[in-house]
Every structure is written in structure tokens, then in C-alpha cells.
């Protein structure tokens, strides 16, 4: 069995390999072949003739695919499980704001708000969270999209996936995650009640407002102005004692819901502004020097 | 790397560790055929063999940097493959609710001098003695010596209790020693 | 031989940033093949390429690209699906691998079928010779490799129009050579417009050349025609000719002068660079450019 090459070394010939593959060798033959195959490149190449080429190609393609696409993160895999399309998930994964650092910052901020509530334990216990929570999605979306923030902003503008859709997709994700975190924080407040969810509609309203504003001015500035307006509004309307604000009353909530709707309409009408560095739409250009 | 010579396995593996896709493809082309052939001798299920081969190369891609250069790359790859196969069988065993004997893996791949002699099959007497063993004893020796599996792993692969693996291995060795004396 | 139909028609493109006229009534047509856009820094090259890539809309004027009008939303999106754009400073998600990055752009280009998309990503990475390093993180790649990653994303979907902004900047001579080979191939049957301030790039691979200076198009034609502009305006002399627009000492010790030569000057065969320098040179040569 086998054969000896010019240098006198033992090699398994095709016949021996075939017999091995079919299970026709005795134990000693099997062991010889196996021990030899692990270290002899020449004989390994002979084994190629014993495997269906289509099978080798299929395995190779599957392997290349598996290795090319790096293992998705936990959140990514969860989203895919939930039925979100894989390409959508990839776009979200590229959102700068969705990196761990941002999530950590949001969680820390909320933790402080909850801590403050526990320390004060008074009627103003929920005020901190109510005021801070609506600001979080603003900060997140501000660092989710735009020139100087999204490294592929320029390439994205020249791509058919509408920049507006990209922005909405990311805004929705940031809003979603910060809302989830804020909801979790609300549950940890000392006294639970519907009042603890008072940040939800302002959150939505401010986000929509800032996006609508971003159709006329630089996105970062739009978010800054909206956040500033919120802080001022809270400072002006907060009335002690015990601290409360008309913003979180029933009327205030209705107002924010209306604001969110109005802003959404404005955003839809003016969405062409997001489609290019300098827009293609015919609406008056308030910021011709934007980005320059 | 000189162009007039095909890169060695170790060179390919080093390149793979650096993230070189071409090297990975070359390594696959070199090692996938014999791996599939050898897996055919360990399991009749070709789907299982495909899965094991796939997982093995994924581990190779991930862990290429951990190959320390002692021994043949082929042996290293087989060590990964046979354990993937054991894991696969383990999953099946668990599915069939036969037994839950999840043991820890034997980390050391260092074989004793006796085992090395067995693997190299230097002597005619060893070959003859080996062929005189019953198929059951041969299977146990193959799993524990040639494949380097622990008793528990061999038990899963062969579908017999670990105690049986131990006694058969002892009997096989005793018989070999007796024949070779 | 018939002239191929033009794929891009630009009319009176004008764009202003504050007081700067980046584009000032620029009109031209592009045909399949490689066209080089020459011009010094600040000439408006990037602005023009961005307009053609639909990244920004011009203040005035119109473009018809591949028969599509980017002012109309549906046609603009259509057009974006058929063009590849390599910005001058493409940003990267540095934590992405080369594969992931190009895959991400492929998604932005609405290639949604996962399998087919990944195949396409591998195809373009192989085209630029990066298939071996596609699983490396971009931050681990060299500058030249990153340029090639940027080029690869522009090739996704086999676009009919390729817009490359300074693609050879920062490449060493060997990389430049490989790049020229690749772009030369890409120019077959496709419209490629690349900006550069290297006249060698134009000589090496462009069938057409345009020159932009201070927002105005100063020349369109073939490289040979651009060189021909300097016919009779380049001469040798032992000392630097004070009447020359520009002059430099060559390796032979002679001076090469560009401008209006004195009578009886030792005239030289002009190169494309001579034509380019002459155009940049000044208003006294307007009649030459016209
Ligand atoms: Zn051999």
C-alpha cells in the first residue's frame, strides 16, 4: 500500500486514499493515512479528487460570506430577530449616536435624575426627570446625522437612499432607545403615577420641532435652539411650592401633542431640504450659506 | 513571501491572523478536501460533516493568531474539527435525551511517548498488533490517541459511556503491550 | 467614426458662496470615456463635481445627466442609483472593516438583497485590488488603501457615470500607476470625470480635458489640443527670458520659457502642462484660449 517517492518518503497514492475514504482500509492503514495527511501537503492535494467539487465550492462560498460579515452586536441581532430588515439594521448600526458611549451618557443622566428624586423625596421628586428626559433624544439625534458628524454624509447625499429617510430612521431609533431608558428610569422613581410619564409627549414634541427647524437652519443649531427653548420654558413656568409646571399639566400635554403633529407636517412638506447639501426644492432658502 | 514558492501552512496561518482573506481562501483550498474525507470516516452524516467543516474554518479564521507553531497546521485543524464534531454529537445526544454528560475539554494535546509511537506506527509489530484488536478497541484507541480526545469526548463521539471508554482503552493498551512484548 | 452622444449636458451652472463665485456660467458636455478636470486649488472643481453628483443644487443653470434632470425628485433618485461618486475627503466609519463600509454604502445605494449585495461588495473590492484586506478595519489600512476603498464604493452597482474628486491625491507613483490602469479600464463605455491638478494624470488617461479657473471654464478639448495652445509659446534660452510668463531651469541647464517668445527664439514642442500653465498665466493670452 502507498508508495515511496524519489526521496524515499512514504506517500499515500490515489488508490490508498480512495480505499481510506470508502472505509476499505484496516486500522493500521487508516492510521497511517490519517497521520500522514495532517503533515503532507502533496497527499492533501490528492484528497481533492475524492470530494465533490460542487460541495467544496458551496462550503467555500458560505464560509467567505460568514467571515466577511462580522458578528453583529447584541442590539443588531435583537432587531433582526424582531423582524427588522437586515439592511435597515446595518444603517442603524452606523449611527454614531448609537455607540455605547451615548447610551452610557443617557443612562448616567437618568440615573442622576432618579437619584435626585430619591434624595429630595418631596413633591418635586419627579421634576428632574421630567425636565431632563425630553432633552436626551435631542442630544442623541443631534449627533446621529449631518455634516461633520456622520462620516459618510457626503457619500450618503449622492446615494439614492433618501437622506431624509436616513435621518428619520436614525431619529426614530434614538428616540426609541432614549424613551425606553427614560421609561425604565420612571419606574425607579420613589412615587409611581401617570405624572411620572409626563416627559413622553414633550420628548416627542421637541424632537419633531427640532427636525422641522432643521429644514431651514443647520441641524446642530436647530437642536440647540430647541433644547434652549425647553430649558427656558421649564425655568419660566416652574412654580414652587411644591414645584410643578404647566408644561406637565393636561393642557401642556395636549399642546405638545399638537406641536409634534404640526412639526411633523412641516417636516414632511420641507423634506426636500435634507436631500442635498444645498437643496433642490423650491422653498425659499433661508440659509443659503448653510454649511459653508 | 517569495513568489516562486507556495506559502507554507504556517505562513498562510500567520497571514490569516493578520486578516488576509486570500490566505484564508488558500488555507481552505489546501485543507478542506482532506478534512471532509477524514470526517467521512468519523460520521456517516454528510450534513454534519459540512457543518463541522464550516465551523472549523470559522474557528481557524478567528483563532489563527493562537496557533503557536508547534506541530503541523493540519493536526491543529483536525483537533478543532474533531471537537466540533463531538460538540455536534453532544447536541444530538442532548436532543435525544439520552444523557447529559457535558464534561470539560482536555486542553493538553501532548501525547505520551507510547501514544506517539502508536501514531507513527514505526514498527511492523505495532501494525500487526493493532490490526488484531477488535473494532471496538480500535475505535477507542483512534478517538483517544489519534484524535486526542478526552475520555468524555470520546464517549460522546462513540456513543458509549465514559466508563466503557476507559476500560476499553486499558484493555487495548494491555493487549498491545502483550503483543509487542 | 461617429462622435458618441453626450451623457452629461451642463448649461450656465452658477454657484455662489457668500461673495465667492465658485461656478460662473459653466457650460459643457461630457461623452463616454475619461475626462480630466484640471484647475488649481480653489478653481471650483469640487463644487462642480458635487453639483454633478447631485450633492448640491446649483444656484442657477441646469444639468441633464444620463437624460435625467436632478431637479425632479424621482429623476434625481434614479440618477443617484446610476452614478458613483468619490468625494475628495471621503469619511469613514473607522471601526468598520473595508467590507462593512462598502456594504454600508451599498445599502445607501439601495442594494437590499443581502446575498447579491455582498457579492457586489466583494466584486468592487476585488476590482480595486483590496479583496485580501477587506476584513481589516479601515483604521488599520494605509492612506492609499483607504483611497481605494473610497473608489470601490463609487463602483458599486456598475454606474454609468463616475465622478472622482482628486482620486490620485496622496498616492505614491506605484499606486498612481495601478490607479491609472483601473480608471483606464473603467472609462471604456462609461463616462468618467476626474478632477486633478496633476497634468500627468490627464496625459496618461484622459481622452478629454476641461480646465476650470476661478469658477470659469477656460478650456474644453482633447489633451493634444490643450498642448497645442502653447504651440509657438515655449522656447529655450540660456538665461531666463525676462519677457516670459514663466520659466524654469531644466536638467540640461537650459531654461524653458512660456509666454510670448522674442523674435528668432528657439521654439520647443509644447506639452499639455505648457498649455495648462499658459492658460493660467494671464489675461494677455485670452485670445489664445478663445
Ligand atoms: Zn504524502
CSV table of C-alpha atoms in Angstrom, one decimal, chain A residues 16-263:
chain,number,residue,atom,x,y,z
A,16,UNK,CA,-4.9,4.1,-1.0
A,17,UNK,CA,-6.7,7.4,-0.4
A,18,UNK,CA,-9.8,6.1,-2.2
A,19,UNK,CA,-9.8,2.9,-0.1
A,20,UNK,CA,-9.4,5.0,3.0
A,21,UNK,CA,-12.3,7.3,2.0
A,22,UNK,CA,-14.5,4.3,1.4
A,23,UNK,CA,-13.6,2.6,4.6
A,24,UNK,CA,-11.8,-0.3,3.0
A,25,UNK,CA,-8.6,0.0,5.0
A,26,UNK,CA,-7.7,-1.9,8.1
A,27,UNK,CA,-6.9,0.0,11.3
A,28,UNK,CA,-3.2,0.3,10.6
A,29,UNK,CA,-3.8,1.6,7.1
A,30,UNK,CA,-6.4,4.1,8.4
A,31,UNK,CA,-4.0,5.4,11.0
A,32,UNK,CA,-1.1,5.6,8.6
A,33,UNK,CA,-3.2,7.7,6.1
A,34,UNK,CA,-4.6,10.0,8.8
A,35,UNK,CA,-1.3,10.6,10.5
A,36,UNK,CA,0.3,11.3,7.1
A,37,UNK,CA,-2.4,13.6,5.8
A,38,UNK,CA,-2.0,16.1,8.6
A,39,UNK,CA,1.5,16.8,7.6
A,40,UNK,CA,1.9,16.1,3.9
A,41,UNK,CA,0.7,18.8,1.5
A,42,UNK,CA,1.2,16.7,-1.5
A,43,UNK,CA,-1.2,13.9,-0.3
A,44,UNK,CA,-3.7,16.5,0.9
A,45,UNK,CA,-4.0,17.8,-2.6
A,46,UNK,CA,-4.7,14.3,-3.8
A,47,UNK,CA,-7.7,14.2,-1.4
A,48,UNK,CA,-9.3,16.9,-3.6
A,49,UNK,CA,-10.2,14.2,-6.1
A,50,UNK,CA,-12.3,12.4,-3.5
A,51,UNK,CA,-14.7,15.3,-2.7
A,52,UNK,CA,-17.5,16.6,-4.9
A,53,UNK,CA,-16.2,20.0,-6.3
A,54,UNK,CA,-19.7,21.5,-6.0
A,55,UNK,CA,-19.7,20.7,-2.3
A,56,UNK,CA,-16.3,22.3,-1.8
A,57,UNK,CA,-17.5,25.4,-3.7
A,58,UNK,CA,-20.7,25.7,-1.7
A,59,UNK,CA,-18.9,25.4,1.6
A,60,UNK,CA,-16.3,27.9,0.5
A,61,UNK,CA,-18.9,30.5,-0.5
A,62,UNK,CA,-20.8,30.0,2.8
A,63,UNK,CA,-17.6,30.4,4.7
A,64,UNK,CA,-16.5,33.5,2.8
A,65,UNK,CA,-19.9,35.0,3.5
A,66,UNK,CA,-19.7,34.1,7.2
A,67,UNK,CA,-16.3,35.6,7.6
A,68,UNK,CA,-16.9,38.8,5.6
A,69,UNK,CA,-19.8,39.9,7.7
A,70,UNK,CA,-18.5,40.4,11.2
A,71,UNK,CA,-20.6,39.2,14.1
A,72,UNK,CA,-23.4,41.6,14.7
A,73,UNK,CA,-23.7,43.3,18.1
A,74,UNK,CA,-26.4,42.3,20.6
A,75,UNK,CA,-28.8,45.1,19.7
A,76,UNK,CA,-28.3,44.4,16.0
A,77,UNK,CA,-29.1,40.7,16.4
A,78,UNK,CA,-32.1,41.5,18.6
A,79,UNK,CA,-33.5,43.9,15.9
A,80,UNK,CA,-33.1,41.3,13.2
A,81,UNK,CA,-34.9,38.8,15.5
A,82,UNK,CA,-37.7,41.3,15.8
A,83,UNK,CA,-38.1,41.3,12.1
A,84,UNK,CA,-36.4,44.5,11.1
A,85,UNK,CA,-34.8,44.1,7.7
A,86,UNK,CA,-31.1,43.4,7.8
A,87,UNK,CA,-30.2,46.4,5.6
A,88,UNK,CA,-32.1,48.7,7.9
A,89,UNK,CA,-30.3,47.3,10.9
A,90,UNK,CA,-26.9,47.9,9.2
A,91,UNK,CA,-27.8,51.5,8.6
A,92,UNK,CA,-28.8,51.9,12.2
A,93,UNK,CA,-25.6,50.3,13.4
A,94,UNK,CA,-23.7,53.0,11.6
A,95,UNK,CA,-25.5,55.7,13.6
A,96,UNK,CA,-22.8,57.5,15.5
A,97,UNK,CA,-25.1,58.2,18.4
A,98,UNK,CA,-25.9,54.5,19.0
A,99,UNK,CA,-22.4,53.7,20.2
A,100,UNK,CA,-22.1,52.6,23.7
A,101,UNK,CA,-20.8,56.0,24.9
A,102,UNK,CA,-24.0,57.7,24.1
A,103,UNK,CA,-26.2,55.1,25.7
A,104,UNK,CA,-23.9,55.3,28.8
A,105,UNK,CA,-24.3,59.1,28.9
A,106,UNK,CA,-28.1,58.8,28.7
A,107,UNK,CA,-28.2,56.1,31.4
A,108,UNK,CA,-26.0,58.2,33.7
A,109,UNK,CA,-28.1,61.3,33.2
A,110,UNK,CA,-31.2,59.4,34.0
A,111,UNK,CA,-29.7,57.7,37.0
A,112,UNK,CA,-28.8,61.2,38.4
A,113,UNK,CA,-32.3,62.4,37.9
A,114,UNK,CA,-33.7,59.3,39.7
A,115,UNK,CA,-31.1,59.8,42.5
A,116,UNK,CA,-32.1,63.4,42.9
A,117,UNK,CA,-35.7,62.3,43.2
A,118,UNK,CA,-34.8,59.8,46.0
A,119,UNK,CA,-32.7,62.4,47.8
A,120,UNK,CA,-35.4,65.1,47.7
A,121,UNK,CA,-38.3,62.7,48.3
A,122,UNK,CA,-40.6,65.7,48.2
A,123,UNK,CA,-43.3,66.8,45.8
A,124,UNK,CA,-40.6,67.9,43.3
A,125,UNK,CA,-39.2,64.3,43.2
A,126,UNK,CA,-40.2,63.8,39.6
A,127,UNK,CA,-39.3,67.3,38.3
A,128,UNK,CA,-35.7,66.4,37.5
A,129,UNK,CA,-36.6,63.5,35.3
A,130,UNK,CA,-39.5,65.4,33.7
A,131,UNK,CA,-37.2,68.2,32.7
A,132,UNK,CA,-34.2,66.1,31.6
A,133,UNK,CA,-35.8,63.3,29.8
A,134,UNK,CA,-37.0,65.3,26.7
A,135,UNK,CA,-33.5,66.7,26.2
A,136,UNK,CA,-32.0,63.2,25.8
A,137,UNK,CA,-33.4,62.3,22.3
A,138,UNK,CA,-32.5,65.8,21.1
A,139,UNK,CA,-28.9,65.3,22.1
A,140,UNK,CA,-28.9,61.9,20.6
A,141,UNK,CA,-30.3,62.9,17.2
A,142,UNK,CA,-28.1,65.9,17.0
A,143,UNK,CA,-25.1,63.6,17.0
A,144,UNK,CA,-26.8,61.0,14.7
A,145,UNK,CA,-26.7,62.7,11.4
A,146,UNK,CA,-25.3,65.6,9.5
A,147,UNK,CA,-22.1,67.1,8.0
A,148,UNK,CA,-19.2,66.8,10.3
A,149,UNK,CA,-20.9,64.1,12.4
A,150,UNK,CA,-21.8,61.4,10.0
A,151,UNK,CA,-18.5,60.5,8.3
A,152,UNK,CA,-20.3,59.3,5.2
A,153,UNK,CA,-22.6,62.2,5.0
A,154,UNK,CA,-21.2,63.3,1.6
A,155,UNK,CA,-21.4,59.9,0.1
A,156,UNK,CA,-24.8,59.4,1.5
A,157,UNK,CA,-26.1,62.6,-0.2
A,158,UNK,CA,-25.1,61.1,-3.6
A,159,UNK,CA,-26.8,57.8,-2.8
A,160,UNK,CA,-30.4,57.1,-3.7
A,161,UNK,CA,-31.5,56.1,-0.2
A,162,UNK,CA,-33.1,59.4,0.7
A,163,UNK,CA,-31.2,61.4,3.3
A,164,UNK,CA,-34.5,62.3,4.8
A,165,UNK,CA,-35.3,58.6,5.3
A,166,UNK,CA,-31.9,58.0,6.8
A,167,UNK,CA,-32.5,60.9,9.2
A,168,UNK,CA,-35.9,59.7,10.1
A,169,UNK,CA,-34.7,56.1,10.6
A,170,UNK,CA,-32.0,57.3,12.9
A,171,UNK,CA,-34.2,59.8,14.7
A,172,UNK,CA,-36.7,57.0,15.4
A,173,UNK,CA,-34.1,54.7,16.8
A,174,UNK,CA,-32.6,57.3,19.0
A,175,UNK,CA,-36.0,58.4,20.2
A,176,UNK,CA,-36.9,54.8,20.8
A,177,UNK,CA,-33.9,53.9,22.8
A,178,UNK,CA,-33.9,57.1,24.9
A,179,UNK,CA,-37.6,56.6,25.5
A,180,UNK,CA,-37.1,53.1,26.7
A,181,UNK,CA,-34.3,54.2,29.1
A,182,UNK,CA,-36.4,57.1,30.4
A,183,UNK,CA,-39.3,54.7,30.9
A,184,UNK,CA,-37.1,52.4,32.9
A,185,UNK,CA,-36.0,55.4,35.0
A,186,UNK,CA,-39.6,56.5,35.6
A,187,UNK,CA,-40.3,53.1,37.1
A,188,UNK,CA,-37.5,53.6,39.6
A,189,UNK,CA,-38.9,56.9,40.9
A,190,UNK,CA,-40.0,56.9,44.6
A,191,UNK,CA,-43.7,57.5,43.8
A,192,UNK,CA,-45.1,56.0,40.7
A,193,UNK,CA,-48.0,57.6,38.9
A,194,UNK,CA,-49.0,58.7,35.5
A,195,UNK,CA,-47.4,62.1,36.2
A,196,UNK,CA,-44.0,60.3,36.0
A,197,UNK,CA,-44.6,59.8,32.3
A,198,UNK,CA,-45.1,63.5,31.7
A,199,UNK,CA,-41.9,63.7,29.7
A,200,UNK,CA,-43.1,61.5,26.9
A,201,UNK,CA,-45.1,63.9,24.9
A,202,UNK,CA,-42.7,66.8,25.4
A,203,UNK,CA,-40.0,64.5,24.2
A,204,UNK,CA,-41.9,63.7,21.0
A,205,UNK,CA,-42.9,67.4,20.5
A,206,UNK,CA,-39.3,68.7,20.9
A,207,UNK,CA,-37.8,66.1,18.7
A,208,UNK,CA,-40.3,66.8,15.9
A,209,UNK,CA,-39.9,70.5,16.4
A,210,UNK,CA,-36.1,70.4,16.1
A,211,UNK,CA,-36.3,68.2,13.0
A,212,UNK,CA,-38.7,70.7,11.4
A,213,UNK,CA,-36.4,73.5,12.3
A,214,UNK,CA,-33.5,71.6,10.8
A,215,UNK,CA,-35.1,72.0,7.4
A,216,UNK,CA,-34.3,75.7,7.5
A,217,UNK,CA,-31.2,76.0,9.6
A,218,UNK,CA,-28.1,73.9,10.4
A,219,UNK,CA,-29.3,70.7,12.2
A,220,UNK,CA,-26.9,71.2,15.2
A,221,UNK,CA,-28.2,74.7,15.7
A,222,UNK,CA,-31.8,73.6,15.4
A,223,UNK,CA,-31.3,71.1,18.2
A,224,UNK,CA,-29.5,73.7,20.3
A,225,UNK,CA,-32.3,76.2,19.9
A,226,UNK,CA,-35.0,73.7,20.7
A,227,UNK,CA,-33.2,72.4,23.8
A,228,UNK,CA,-32.6,76.0,24.9
A,229,UNK,CA,-36.2,76.9,24.4
A,230,UNK,CA,-37.2,73.9,26.6
A,231,UNK,CA,-34.9,74.8,29.4
A,232,UNK,CA,-36.2,78.4,29.4
A,233,UNK,CA,-39.8,77.3,29.2
A,234,UNK,CA,-39.3,75.0,32.2
A,235,UNK,CA,-37.4,77.7,34.2
A,236,UNK,CA,-40.2,80.3,33.5
A,237,UNK,CA,-43.2,78.1,34.2
A,238,UNK,CA,-41.9,76.2,37.2
A,239,UNK,CA,-43.9,77.3,40.2
A,240,UNK,CA,-43.0,76.4,43.7
A,241,UNK,CA,-44.1,75.3,46.2
A,242,UNK,CA,-44.5,72.4,45.5
A,243,UNK,CA,-42.6,72.6,42.2
A,244,UNK,CA,-44.7,71.9,39.2
A,245,UNK,CA,-45.1,73.3,35.8
A,246,UNK,CA,-47.9,74.0,33.5
A,247,UNK,CA,-45.9,72.1,30.9
A,248,UNK,CA,-46.7,68.8,32.5
A,249,UNK,CA,-50.4,69.6,33.1
A,250,UNK,CA,-53.1,68.1,30.9
A,251,UNK,CA,-53.2,71.3,28.8
A,252,UNK,CA,-49.5,71.3,28.4
A,253,UNK,CA,-49.5,67.7,27.3
A,254,UNK,CA,-52.2,68.4,24.7
A,255,UNK,CA,-50.1,71.4,23.5
A,256,UNK,CA,-47.0,69.2,23.0
A,257,UNK,CA,-49.0,66.5,21.1
A,258,UNK,CA,-50.3,69.3,18.8
A,259,UNK,CA,-46.8,70.7,18.4
A,260,UNK,CA,-45.5,67.3,17.5
A,261,UNK,CA,-48.2,66.9,14.8
A,262,UNK,CA,-47.6,70.4,13.3
A,263,UNK,CA,-43.9,69.9,13.3
